[in-house]
PDB file of C-alpha atoms and ligand atoms in Angstrom:
ATOM      1  CA  MET A   1     240.270 162.663 -86.856  1.00  0.00           C
ATOM      2  CA  SER A   2     240.116 162.032 -83.123  1.00  0.00           C
ATOM      3  CA  LEU A   3     236.845 161.813 -81.207  1.00  0.00           C
ATOM      4  CA  ASP A   4     235.658 165.131 -79.742  1.00  0.00           C
ATOM      5  CA  LEU A   5     235.045 163.924 -76.180  1.00  0.00           C
ATOM      6  CA  ASP A   6     233.075 166.992 -75.084  1.00  0.00           C
ATOM      7  CA  ALA A   7     230.729 166.794 -78.074  1.00  0.00           C
ATOM      8  CA  LYS A   8     230.324 163.034 -77.558  1.00  0.00           C
ATOM      9  CA  LYS A   9     229.358 163.582 -73.907  1.00  0.00           C
ATOM     10  CA  VAL A  10     226.872 166.378 -74.625  1.00  0.00           C
ATOM     11  CA  LEU A  11     225.228 164.415 -77.428  1.00  0.00           C
ATOM     12  CA  LEU A  12     225.048 160.996 -75.771  1.00  0.00           C
ATOM     13  CA  ARG A  13     223.428 162.603 -72.719  1.00  0.00           C
ATOM     14  CA  LYS A  14     220.620 163.818 -75.002  1.00  0.00           C
ATOM     15  CA  ILE A  15     219.428 160.237 -75.624  1.00  0.00           C
ATOM     16  CA  PRO A  16     216.068 159.999 -73.809  1.00  0.00           C
ATOM     17  CA  HIS A  17     215.839 157.241 -71.214  1.00  0.00           C
ATOM     18  CA  GLY A  18     213.265 155.764 -68.870  1.00  0.00           C
ATOM     19  CA  LEU A  19     214.121 154.408 -65.420  1.00  0.00           C
ATOM     20  CA  PHE A  20     213.542 150.789 -64.500  1.00  0.00           C
ATOM     21  CA  ILE A  21     214.409 148.299 -61.796  1.00  0.00           C
ATOM     22  CA  CYS A  22     216.137 145.330 -63.400  1.00  0.00           C
ATOM     23  CA  GLY A  23     215.661 142.181 -61.319  1.00  0.00           C
ATOM     24  CA  VAL A  24     217.794 139.038 -61.225  1.00  0.00           C
ATOM     25  CA  GLN A  25     217.513 135.725 -59.402  1.00  0.00           C
ATOM     26  CA  GLU A  26     219.891 132.835 -58.768  1.00  0.00           C
ATOM     27  CA  ALA A  27     219.283 129.935 -56.383  1.00  0.00           C
ATOM     28  CA  ASP A  28     217.515 131.538 -53.385  1.00  0.00           C
ATOM     29  CA  GLU A  29     218.942 135.011 -53.966  1.00  0.00           C
ATOM     30  CA  VAL A  30     217.321 137.974 -55.705  1.00  0.00           C
ATOM     31  CA  ASN A  31     218.871 141.300 -56.574  1.00  0.00           C
ATOM     32  CA  GLY A  32     217.821 144.437 -58.378  1.00  0.00           C
ATOM     33  CA  PHE A  33     219.379 147.625 -59.688  1.00  0.00           C
ATOM     34  CA  THR A  34     218.257 150.839 -61.349  1.00  0.00           C
ATOM     35  CA  ALA A  35     218.704 150.721 -65.122  1.00  0.00           C
ATOM     36  CA  SER A  36     218.246 153.401 -67.747  1.00  0.00           C
ATOM     37  CA  TRP A  37     220.006 151.926 -70.781  1.00  0.00           C
ATOM     38  CA  VAL A  38     216.951 150.000 -71.910  1.00  0.00           C
ATOM     39  CA  THR A  39     215.086 149.901 -75.205  1.00  0.00           C
ATOM     40  CA  GLN A  40     212.858 147.648 -77.307  1.00  0.00           C
ATOM     41  CA  GLY A  41     214.695 145.866 -80.148  1.00  0.00           C
ATOM     42  CA  SER A  42     212.026 143.889 -82.020  1.00  0.00           C
ATOM     43  CA  PHE A  43     208.233 143.470 -82.215  1.00  0.00           C
ATOM     44  CA  GLU A  44     208.213 139.776 -83.118  1.00  0.00           C
ATOM     45  CA  PRO A  45     209.618 138.232 -81.112  1.00  0.00           C
ATOM     46  CA  PRO A  46     209.412 141.038 -78.546  1.00  0.00           C
ATOM     47  CA  LEU A  47     213.020 141.873 -77.661  1.00  0.00           C
ATOM     48  CA  ILE A  48     214.505 144.153 -75.000  1.00  0.00           C
ATOM     49  CA  VAL A  49     218.049 145.517 -75.152  1.00  0.00           C
ATOM     50  CA  ILE A  50     219.759 146.461 -71.884  1.00  0.00           C
ATOM     51  CA  GLY A  51     223.270 147.641 -71.003  1.00  0.00           C
ATOM     52  CA  VAL A  52     224.519 146.126 -67.731  1.00  0.00           C
ATOM     53  CA  LYS A  53     227.622 147.298 -65.849  1.00  0.00           C
ATOM     54  CA  ALA A  54     230.242 144.588 -66.210  1.00  0.00           C
ATOM     55  CA  ASP A  55     231.565 144.986 -62.653  1.00  0.00           C
ATOM     56  CA  GLY A  56     228.120 145.111 -60.957  1.00  0.00           C
ATOM     57  CA  SER A  57     226.803 142.196 -58.889  1.00  0.00           C
ATOM     58  CA  SER A  58     223.842 141.550 -61.187  1.00  0.00           C
ATOM     59  CA  HIS A  59     225.974 141.175 -64.319  1.00  0.00           C
ATOM     60  CA  GLY A  60     227.339 137.715 -63.487  1.00  0.00           C
ATOM     61  CA  ILE A  61     223.892 136.546 -62.406  1.00  0.00           C
ATOM     62  CA  ILE A  62     222.347 137.512 -65.767  1.00  0.00           C
ATOM     63  CA  LYS A  63     225.233 135.861 -67.615  1.00  0.00           C
ATOM     64  CA  ARG A  64     224.830 132.611 -65.670  1.00  0.00           C
ATOM     65  CA  THR A  65     221.031 132.427 -65.445  1.00  0.00           C
ATOM     66  CA  LYS A  66     220.282 133.985 -68.872  1.00  0.00           C
ATOM     67  CA  LYS A  67     217.258 135.886 -67.570  1.00  0.00           C
ATOM     68  CA  PHE A  68     216.252 139.230 -66.045  1.00  0.00           C
ATOM     69  CA  SER A  69     213.112 141.141 -65.154  1.00  0.00           C
ATOM     70  CA  LEU A  70     212.337 144.787 -65.821  1.00  0.00           C
ATOM     71  CA  ASN A  71     210.058 146.748 -63.532  1.00  0.00           C
ATOM     72  CA  PHE A  72     208.507 149.904 -64.975  1.00  0.00           C
ATOM     73  CA  LEU A  73     208.565 152.755 -62.433  1.00  0.00           C
ATOM     74  CA  ARG A  74     205.896 155.451 -62.193  1.00  0.00           C
ATOM     75  CA  SER A  75     206.796 159.137 -62.436  1.00  0.00           C
ATOM     76  CA  ASP A  76     206.398 159.485 -58.622  1.00  0.00           C
ATOM     77  CA  GLN A  77     208.872 156.682 -57.813  1.00  0.00           C
ATOM     78  CA  LYS A  78     212.167 158.614 -58.022  1.00  0.00           C
ATOM     79  CA  ASP A  79     212.988 157.762 -54.375  1.00  0.00           C
ATOM     80  CA  LEU A  80     212.712 154.050 -55.132  1.00  0.00           C
ATOM     81  CA  ALA A  81     215.024 154.432 -58.131  1.00  0.00           C
ATOM     82  CA  ALA A  82     217.566 156.037 -55.754  1.00  0.00           C
ATOM     83  CA  VAL A  83     217.360 153.076 -53.366  1.00  0.00           C
ATOM     84  CA  PHE A  84     218.207 150.708 -56.219  1.00  0.00           C
ATOM     85  CA  PHE A  85     221.392 152.425 -57.400  1.00  0.00           C
ATOM     86  CA  LYS A  86     222.924 153.091 -53.969  1.00  0.00           C
ATOM     87  CA  PRO A  87     225.304 150.534 -52.407  1.00  0.00           C
ATOM     88  CA  GLN A  88     223.590 147.905 -50.249  1.00  0.00           C
ATOM     89  CA  LYS A  89     224.767 145.921 -47.218  1.00  0.00           C
ATOM     90  CA  ALA A  90     223.949 142.561 -48.760  1.00  0.00           C
ATOM     91  CA  LEU A  91     222.777 141.300 -52.144  1.00  0.00           C
ATOM     92  CA  GLY A  92     219.025 141.819 -52.484  1.00  0.00           C
ATOM     93  CA  GLY A  93     218.838 144.234 -49.510  1.00  0.00           C
ATOM     94  CA  ARG A  94     217.286 146.959 -51.657  1.00  0.00           C
ATOM     95  CA  PHE A  95     214.089 144.908 -51.840  1.00  0.00           C
ATOM     96  CA  GLU A  96     213.556 145.361 -48.068  1.00  0.00           C
ATOM     97  CA  THR A  97     211.724 148.603 -48.873  1.00  0.00           C
ATOM     98  CA  ALA A  98     210.033 147.293 -52.003  1.00  0.00           C
ATOM     99  CA  PRO A  99     207.595 144.365 -51.748  1.00  0.00           C
ATOM    100  CA  PHE A 100     207.774 141.989 -54.702  1.00  0.00           C
ATOM    101  CA  ARG A 101     206.473 138.669 -55.935  1.00  0.00           C
ATOM    102  CA  LEU A 102     208.225 136.146 -58.151  1.00  0.00           C
ATOM    103  CA  GLY A 103     207.091 135.852 -61.776  1.00  0.00           C
ATOM    104  CA  ASN A 104     206.812 132.668 -63.845  1.00  0.00           C
ATOM    105  CA  LEU A 105     210.588 132.657 -64.394  1.00  0.00           C
ATOM    106  CA  GLY A 106     211.278 133.231 -60.683  1.00  0.00           C
ATOM    107  CA  LEU A 107     212.309 136.850 -61.204  1.00  0.00           C
ATOM    108  CA  PRO A 108     211.329 139.726 -58.874  1.00  0.00           C
ATOM    109  CA  ILE A 109     208.285 141.733 -59.953  1.00  0.00           C
ATOM    110  CA  LEU A 110     207.573 144.818 -57.823  1.00  0.00           C
ATOM    111  CA  GLU A 111     204.074 145.000 -56.332  1.00  0.00           C
ATOM    112  CA  ASP A 112     204.057 148.806 -56.566  1.00  0.00           C
ATOM    113  CA  SER A 113     204.986 149.905 -60.104  1.00  0.00           C
ATOM    114  CA  ILE A 114     203.297 150.171 -63.489  1.00  0.00           C
ATOM    115  CA  GLY A 115     204.198 146.526 -64.061  1.00  0.00           C
ATOM    116  CA  GLY A 116     207.019 144.183 -64.910  1.00  0.00           C
ATOM    117  CA  ILE A 117     208.256 141.807 -67.587  1.00  0.00           C
ATOM    118  CA  GLU A 118     210.477 138.750 -67.525  1.00  0.00           C
ATOM    119  CA  CYS A 119     213.031 138.142 -70.292  1.00  0.00           C
ATOM    120  CA  VAL A 120     215.246 135.249 -71.344  1.00  0.00           C
ATOM    121  CA  THR A 121     218.518 136.360 -72.936  1.00  0.00           C
ATOM    122  CA  ILE A 122     219.049 135.330 -76.545  1.00  0.00           C
ATOM    123  CA  GLY A 123     222.340 137.148 -77.069  1.00  0.00           C
ATOM    124  CA  GLU A 124     224.982 139.353 -75.516  1.00  0.00           C
ATOM    125  CA  ILE A 125     227.754 141.670 -76.657  1.00  0.00           C
ATOM    126  CA  VAL A 126     230.675 141.669 -74.239  1.00  0.00           C
ATOM    127  CA  HIS A 127     232.719 144.746 -75.056  1.00  0.00           C
ATOM    128  CA  GLY A 128     233.622 147.697 -72.873  1.00  0.00           C
ATOM    129  CA  ASP A 129     232.427 148.519 -69.354  1.00  0.00           C
ATOM    130  CA  HIS A 130     228.813 147.410 -69.947  1.00  0.00           C
ATOM    131  CA  THR A 131     227.538 144.210 -71.539  1.00  0.00           C
ATOM    132  CA  ILE A 132     224.605 144.484 -73.929  1.00  0.00           C
ATOM    133  CA  PHE A 133     222.084 141.744 -73.205  1.00  0.00           C
ATOM    134  CA  VAL A 134     219.229 141.085 -75.602  1.00  0.00           C
ATOM    135  CA  GLY A 135     216.261 139.461 -73.896  1.00  0.00           C
ATOM    136  CA  GLU A 136     213.079 137.970 -75.305  1.00  0.00           C
ATOM    137  CA  VAL A 137     209.991 138.957 -73.327  1.00  0.00           C
ATOM    138  CA  LYS A 138     208.382 135.804 -71.897  1.00  0.00           C
ATOM    139  CA  SER A 139     205.881 137.233 -69.427  1.00  0.00           C
ATOM    140  CA  ALA A 140     204.298 140.595 -68.686  1.00  0.00           C
ATOM    141  CA  TYR A 141     202.395 141.703 -65.583  1.00  0.00           C
ATOM    142  CA  LEU A 142     200.493 145.005 -65.579  1.00  0.00           C
ATOM    143  CA  ASN A 143     199.860 146.284 -62.038  1.00  0.00           C
ATOM    144  CA  LYS A 144     198.264 149.632 -62.898  1.00  0.00           C
ATOM    145  CA  ASP A 145     198.914 151.781 -65.947  1.00  0.00           C
ATOM    146  CA  GLY A 146     200.412 155.222 -65.292  1.00  0.00           C
ATOM    147  CA  GLU A 147     203.023 157.809 -66.327  1.00  0.00           C
ATOM    148  CA  PRO A 148     206.515 156.284 -66.498  1.00  0.00           C
ATOM    149  CA  LEU A 149     209.560 157.743 -64.706  1.00  0.00           C
ATOM    150  CA  ASN A 150     211.928 159.450 -67.126  1.00  0.00           C
ATOM    151  CA  LEU A 151     215.610 160.078 -66.417  1.00  0.00           C
ATOM    152  CA  SER A 152     215.310 163.683 -67.642  1.00  0.00           C
ATOM    153  CA  SER A 153     212.802 164.514 -64.881  1.00  0.00           C
ATOM    154  CA  THR A 154     215.177 163.410 -62.088  1.00  0.00           C
ATOM    155  CA  GLY A 155     218.130 165.754 -62.645  1.00  0.00           C
ATOM    156  CA  TRP A 156     220.397 162.684 -62.668  1.00  0.00           C
ATOM    157  CA  SER A 157     222.526 161.599 -65.584  1.00  0.00           C
ATOM    158  CA  TYR A 158     223.880 158.231 -66.627  1.00  0.00           C
ATOM    159  CA  GLY A 159     225.610 158.386 -69.943  1.00  0.00           C
ATOM    160  CA  GLY A 160     228.036 160.377 -72.003  1.00  0.00           C
TER     161      GLY A 160
HETATM  162  C1  LIG B 201     220.356 157.266 -63.183  1.00  0.00           C
HETATM  163  C2  LIG B 201     221.094 155.952 -63.177  1.00  0.00           C
HETATM  164  C3  LIG B 201     220.922 155.060 -64.225  1.00  0.00           C
HETATM  165  C4  LIG B 201     221.606 153.838 -64.241  1.00  0.00           C
HETATM  166  N1  LIG B 201     221.467 153.005 -65.309  1.00  0.00           N
HETATM  167  C5  LIG B 201     222.173 151.840 -65.331  1.00  0.00           C
HETATM  168  C6  LIG B 201     222.077 150.962 -66.432  1.00  0.00           C
HETATM  169  O1  LIG B 201     221.362 151.190 -67.410  1.00  0.00           O
HETATM  170  N2  LIG B 201     222.803 149.812 -66.399  1.00  0.00           N
HETATM  171  C7  LIG B 201     223.614 149.500 -65.331  1.00  0.00           C
HETATM  172  O2  LIG B 201     224.252 148.440 -65.336  1.00  0.00           O
HETATM  173  N3  LIG B 201     223.713 150.318 -64.272  1.00  0.00           N
HETATM  174  C8  LIG B 201     223.018 151.468 -64.241  1.00  0.00           C
HETATM  175  N4  LIG B 201     223.127 152.304 -63.180  1.00  0.00           N
HETATM  176  C9  LIG B 201     224.025 151.923 -62.087  1.00  0.00           C
HETATM  177  C10 LIG B 201     223.446 150.837 -61.183  1.00  0.00           C
HETATM  178  O3  LIG B 201     222.124 151.123 -60.780  1.00  0.00           O
HETATM  179  C11 LIG B 201     224.349 150.714 -59.916  1.00  0.00           C
HETATM  180  O4  LIG B 201     225.685 150.553 -60.329  1.00  0.00           O
HETATM  181  C12 LIG B 201     223.930 149.572 -59.027  1.00  0.00           C
HETATM  182  O5  LIG B 201     224.583 149.754 -57.782  1.00  0.00           O
HETATM  183  C13 LIG B 201     224.296 148.199 -59.576  1.00  0.00           C
HETATM  184  O6  LIG B 201     223.817 147.242 -58.668  1.00  0.00           O
HETATM  185  P1  LIG B 201     224.416 145.759 -58.549  1.00  0.00           P
HETATM  186  O7  LIG B 201     225.929 145.902 -58.401  1.00  0.00           O
HETATM  187  O8  LIG B 201     223.769 145.216 -57.291  1.00  0.00           O
HETATM  188  O9  LIG B 201     224.028 145.012 -59.768  1.00  0.00           O
HETATM  189  C14 LIG B 201     222.472 153.515 -63.159  1.00  0.00           C
HETATM  190  C15 LIG B 201     222.636 154.413 -62.108  1.00  0.00           C
HETATM  191  C16 LIG B 201     221.964 155.626 -62.120  1.00  0.00           C
HETATM  192  C17 LIG B 201     222.190 156.592 -60.981  1.00  0.00           C
END
């Protein structure tokens, strides 16, 4: 039986997602993009699973450097999430409006967010238009606890 594309789309869009800024760094360049396909994959070691668009600029950087950060946005940071998915003039330009520091692994950690983690990739599945990276959490920085930004509250969709 063939796949019912309409049912697939309706159902996959029901998967609840948070919204994060994934950060990457290579040489003296940093970049970041809005990511929603993120989940925890293991307690011990702590693993994060993320789907990254294969034709995006950050994809190659994660593949080469084997690391990424994840910044946890607050529920009032929808505008910042929009900055990080829109096209930018130059790599890393989105950070002009978002002050950050570099974590232990050299990855961008936003100053204004709930906090951020740094991960080292331990595996990847290259198949389809997104690559699944599995990252082990190596550092965690809590700025200030708060309510996280959920995709469902934004009216946007990414999935289906
Ligand atoms: C609501 C929303 C969620 C998104 N989630 C993801 C995601 O999980 N993974 C991904 O690779 N791109 C995701 N994107 C798309 C990227 O944010 C966008 O393509 C960005 O421009 C990529 O930046 P880069 O090319 O500089 O890496 C999402 C976009 C939107 C609007």
